[in-house]
Amino acid sequence: MSGRSRTRYAVLGALSQHPMSGYDVKGVLETIVGHFWHESFGQIYPILRELVAGGLATVDTERGAGRPERHVYTVTPQGTAELNRWLAEPVDHHQRPRHELLLKLFFGAGLPREVTLRLVERHREEVEVMLATYGEIRIALQDESIANDRGRPFWLATLRYGELTAEATLRWCDETAELIRALADSQETAALDGASAATGL
Amino acid sequence: MSGRSRTRYAVLGALSQHPMSGYDVKGVLETIVGHFWHESFGQIYPILRELVAGGLATVDTERGAGRPERHVYTVTPQGTAELNRWLAEPVDHHQRPRHELLLKLFFGAGLPREVTLRLVERHREEVEVMLATYGEIRIALQDESIANDRGRPFWLATLRYGELTAEATLRWCDETAELIRALADSQETAALDGASAATGL
DNA sequence: TCCAACATGTAAGGAGTTACATGATTTC
DNA sequence: GAAATCATGTAACTCCTTACATGTTGGA
């Protein structure tokens, strides 16, 4: 019932691909969707229960000899309707992001230049790793088993979003690193004066 | 004491600019920092209390005749040390983002093309608004009162981040809208067949 | 006269993470 | 024999938002 938790829709969305277990839902959310969404088991399992209680999904329990139980969830027509209703709703633009690096830079003028530079360089490395991950996802999406899936163009679009913003971020990192280096020359003495206070020693 | 709440550092950061009230902290966080950070009063006031209790800040209460009380907080040297310690720490890369639009697109292949198109176009409009806001912030940062502030280059850098990623997003929106339109032609019949089921009617 | 801005706080509750608890099967 | 993967769930706790409660000053 509750407010604006989007977890139920992420789970419903995963199930809409094909029936699967809670463990599988987590897997889907971690791999292809992982670069822009995530859910923990602590969220997924209770939600699956709610979905069944609300008639949006059904469960089948598979028992292999001695194997752990496997609960396979299937979306009902009501579940599909509820998912599609939400998908068509305008995006809730209300949640503002929190970007820790930017916060650190914003208040980091008093730090020695190597420290802020390091922050930016580290971020650059992480973005490079992300870009590499996108490359892997792109290869996975070339698999012929999904070549004709009607979802594929949209999956590629979400990937493209990651690539374009990552590339922009890379450019920003280079620009900003350059800026900090340029700043260093004119602030050399100030940085030295302030170094001990700035690092709190 | 707690885990990884960054609220205390955001507040400490605001106070590090100059002594101010809780109301002012909110103001700072909403204006120049607003495009990449936010805090609610429900967080700010308790944190200010904690900061004083922990010796990281001090309070002065201003009483104008009949006016509401104004509590002005000042960072102590320990507060500055604690802030700088955190600022120099590598960014906690652990928090993955949640991008609602991408989630909707990812699972939205079954929707009529106008619906997904609308989602993308709406996003484009919002990004344009953001870019306009950045323009206003840029003008505010040209004010001569802060022209010599050593923080200014860093403030401009955070702004630049917003601009570069917003521009990349704009490009993505155009590309994706084009893609959806192209898709429509080949999926016309499928869209018509599935329209009633897709909208849940 | 009313509204916006200034100003401070608390309480309830929702959202989400992390750690815990448990155990089988498969692969190296 | 160990580690990774498959598999399900709960409990405690943190974080954060929202709503509530209250009151002043200044401008349109």
mmCIF file of C-alpha atoms in Angstrom, chain A residues 67-184:
data_model
loop_
_atom_site.group_PDB
_atom_site.id
_atom_site.type_symbol
_atom_site.label_atom_id
_atom_site.label_comp_id
_atom_site.label_asym_id
_atom_site.label_seq_id
_atom_site.Cartn_x
_atom_site.Cartn_y
_atom_site.Cartn_z
ATOM 1 C CA ARG A 67 17.636 -30.271 -2.644
ATOM 2 C CA PRO A 68 16.717 -27.049 -0.946
ATOM 3 C CA GLU A 69 13.213 -25.814 -1.702
ATOM 4 C CA ARG A 70 12.835 -23.449 -4.577
ATOM 5 C CA HIS A 71 9.894 -21.055 -4.690
ATOM 6 C CA VAL A 72 9.089 -20.005 -8.212
ATOM 7 C CA TYR A 73 6.963 -16.879 -8.558
ATOM 8 C CA THR A 74 4.743 -16.076 -11.532
ATOM 9 C CA VAL A 75 3.084 -12.723 -12.218
ATOM 10 C CA THR A 76 -0.722 -12.785 -12.449
ATOM 11 C CA PRO A 77 -2.696 -10.630 -14.929
ATOM 12 C CA GLN A 78 -3.374 -8.225 -12.044
ATOM 13 C CA GLY A 79 0.351 -8.108 -11.414
ATOM 14 C CA THR A 80 1.033 -7.230 -15.037
ATOM 15 C CA ALA A 81 -1.648 -4.555 -14.940
ATOM 16 C CA GLU A 82 -0.199 -3.045 -11.768
ATOM 17 C CA LEU A 83 3.319 -3.085 -13.210
ATOM 18 C CA ASN A 84 2.202 -1.451 -16.448
ATOM 19 C CA ARG A 85 0.236 1.159 -14.556
ATOM 20 C CA TRP A 86 3.375 2.143 -12.684
ATOM 21 C CA LEU A 87 5.625 1.989 -15.739
ATOM 22 C CA ALA A 88 3.385 4.444 -17.573
ATOM 23 C CA GLU A 89 3.281 6.852 -14.613
ATOM 24 C CA PRO A 90 5.584 9.872 -14.907
ATOM 25 C CA VAL A 91 8.894 9.321 -13.162
ATOM 26 C CA ASP A 92 8.914 10.504 -9.584
ATOM 27 C CA HIS A 93 11.416 13.300 -9.946
ATOM 28 C CA HIS A 94 11.274 13.981 -6.256
ATOM 29 C CA GLN A 95 14.347 12.045 -5.101
ATOM 30 C CA ARG A 96 17.401 14.194 -5.362
ATOM 31 C CA PRO A 97 20.732 12.470 -5.709
ATOM 32 C CA ARG A 98 23.610 12.557 -3.276
ATOM 33 C CA HIS A 99 27.015 12.728 -4.837
ATOM 34 C CA GLU A 100 29.656 12.241 -2.179
ATOM 35 C CA LEU A 101 32.638 13.209 -4.325
ATOM 36 C CA LEU A 102 31.066 16.530 -5.252
ATOM 37 C CA LEU A 103 30.290 17.222 -1.606
ATOM 38 C CA LYS A 104 33.906 16.518 -0.695
ATOM 39 C CA LEU A 105 35.232 18.754 -3.433
ATOM 40 C CA PHE A 106 32.806 21.514 -2.590
ATOM 41 C CA PHE A 107 34.070 21.717 0.976
ATOM 42 C CA GLY A 108 37.605 20.592 0.186
ATOM 43 C CA ALA A 109 39.285 23.885 -0.695
ATOM 44 C CA GLY A 110 41.232 23.810 2.551
ATOM 45 C CA LEU A 111 42.800 20.430 1.861
ATOM 46 C CA PRO A 112 46.269 19.970 0.349
ATOM 47 C CA ARG A 113 46.022 19.720 -3.428
ATOM 48 C CA GLU A 114 47.246 16.107 -3.557
ATOM 49 C CA VAL A 115 44.264 15.046 -1.486
ATOM 50 C CA THR A 116 41.601 16.528 -3.738
ATOM 51 C CA LEU A 117 43.528 15.398 -6.794
ATOM 52 C CA ARG A 118 43.632 11.873 -5.435
ATOM 53 C CA LEU A 119 39.869 11.939 -4.863
ATOM 54 C CA VAL A 120 39.261 12.871 -8.490
ATOM 55 C CA GLU A 121 41.769 10.375 -9.868
ATOM 56 C CA ARG A 122 40.282 7.566 -7.849
ATOM 57 C CA HIS A 123 36.860 8.449 -9.174
ATOM 58 C CA ARG A 124 38.216 8.351 -12.690
ATOM 59 C CA GLU A 125 39.495 4.838 -12.141
ATOM 60 C CA GLU A 126 36.143 3.689 -10.868
ATOM 61 C CA VAL A 127 34.363 5.138 -13.869
ATOM 62 C CA GLU A 128 36.797 3.316 -16.151
ATOM 63 C CA VAL A 129 35.890 0.081 -14.389
ATOM 64 C CA MET A 130 32.225 0.852 -14.939
ATOM 65 C CA LEU A 131 32.836 1.446 -18.634
ATOM 66 C CA ALA A 132 34.565 -1.924 -18.838
ATOM 67 C CA THR A 133 31.548 -3.519 -17.169
ATOM 68 C CA TYR A 134 29.263 -1.889 -19.718
ATOM 69 C CA GLY A 135 31.395 -3.431 -22.433
ATOM 70 C CA GLU A 136 30.807 -6.850 -20.934
ATOM 71 C CA ILE A 137 27.076 -6.279 -20.678
ATOM 72 C CA ARG A 138 27.055 -5.151 -24.292
ATOM 73 C CA ILE A 139 28.699 -8.398 -25.340
ATOM 74 C CA ALA A 140 26.179 -10.371 -23.281
ATOM 75 C CA LEU A 141 23.352 -8.517 -25.039
ATOM 76 C CA GLN A 142 24.714 -9.659 -28.407
ATOM 77 C CA ASP A 143 23.874 -13.250 -27.538
ATOM 78 C CA GLU A 144 21.593 -14.681 -30.179
ATOM 79 C CA SER A 145 19.232 -16.151 -27.594
ATOM 80 C CA ILE A 146 17.950 -12.646 -26.885
ATOM 81 C CA ALA A 147 18.590 -11.094 -30.286
ATOM 82 C CA ASN A 148 14.884 -11.086 -31.063
ATOM 83 C CA ASP A 149 13.628 -10.201 -27.605
ATOM 84 C CA ARG A 150 11.472 -7.120 -27.888
ATOM 85 C CA GLY A 151 13.084 -5.794 -24.725
ATOM 86 C CA ARG A 152 16.575 -5.742 -26.217
ATOM 87 C CA PRO A 153 16.466 -2.260 -27.783
ATOM 88 C CA PHE A 154 15.453 -0.855 -24.406
ATOM 89 C CA TRP A 155 18.153 -2.786 -22.590
ATOM 90 C CA LEU A 156 20.671 -1.330 -24.984
ATOM 91 C CA ALA A 157 19.259 2.126 -24.339
ATOM 92 C CA THR A 158 19.818 1.835 -20.577
ATOM 93 C CA LEU A 159 23.331 0.677 -21.299
ATOM 94 C CA ARG A 160 23.902 3.589 -23.625
ATOM 95 C CA TYR A 161 22.854 5.932 -20.854
ATOM 96 C CA GLY A 162 25.562 4.494 -18.651
ATOM 97 C CA GLU A 163 28.156 4.833 -21.395
ATOM 98 C CA LEU A 164 27.329 8.421 -22.310
ATOM 99 C CA THR A 165 27.276 9.679 -18.732
ATOM 100 C CA ALA A 166 30.425 7.718 -17.885
ATOM 101 C CA GLU A 167 32.247 9.316 -20.795
ATOM 102 C CA ALA A 168 31.071 12.757 -19.725
ATOM 103 C CA THR A 169 32.281 12.010 -16.212
ATOM 104 C CA LEU A 170 35.664 10.974 -17.543
ATOM 105 C CA ARG A 171 35.977 14.288 -19.339
ATOM 106 C CA TRP A 172 35.013 16.085 -16.164
ATOM 107 C CA CYS A 173 37.622 14.188 -14.158
ATOM 108 C CA ASP A 174 40.353 15.200 -16.593
ATOM 109 C CA GLU A 175 39.221 18.793 -16.616
ATOM 110 C CA THR A 176 38.993 18.944 -12.844
ATOM 111 C CA ALA A 177 42.350 17.250 -12.262
ATOM 112 C CA GLU A 178 43.875 19.835 -14.592
ATOM 113 C CA LEU A 179 42.189 22.613 -12.657
ATOM 114 C CA ILE A 180 43.482 21.381 -9.330
ATOM 115 C CA ARG A 181 47.012 21.095 -10.680
ATOM 116 C CA ALA A 182 46.842 24.633 -12.038
ATOM 117 C CA LEU A 183 45.549 25.846 -8.695
ATOM 118 C CA ALA A 184 48.427 24.234 -6.874
#
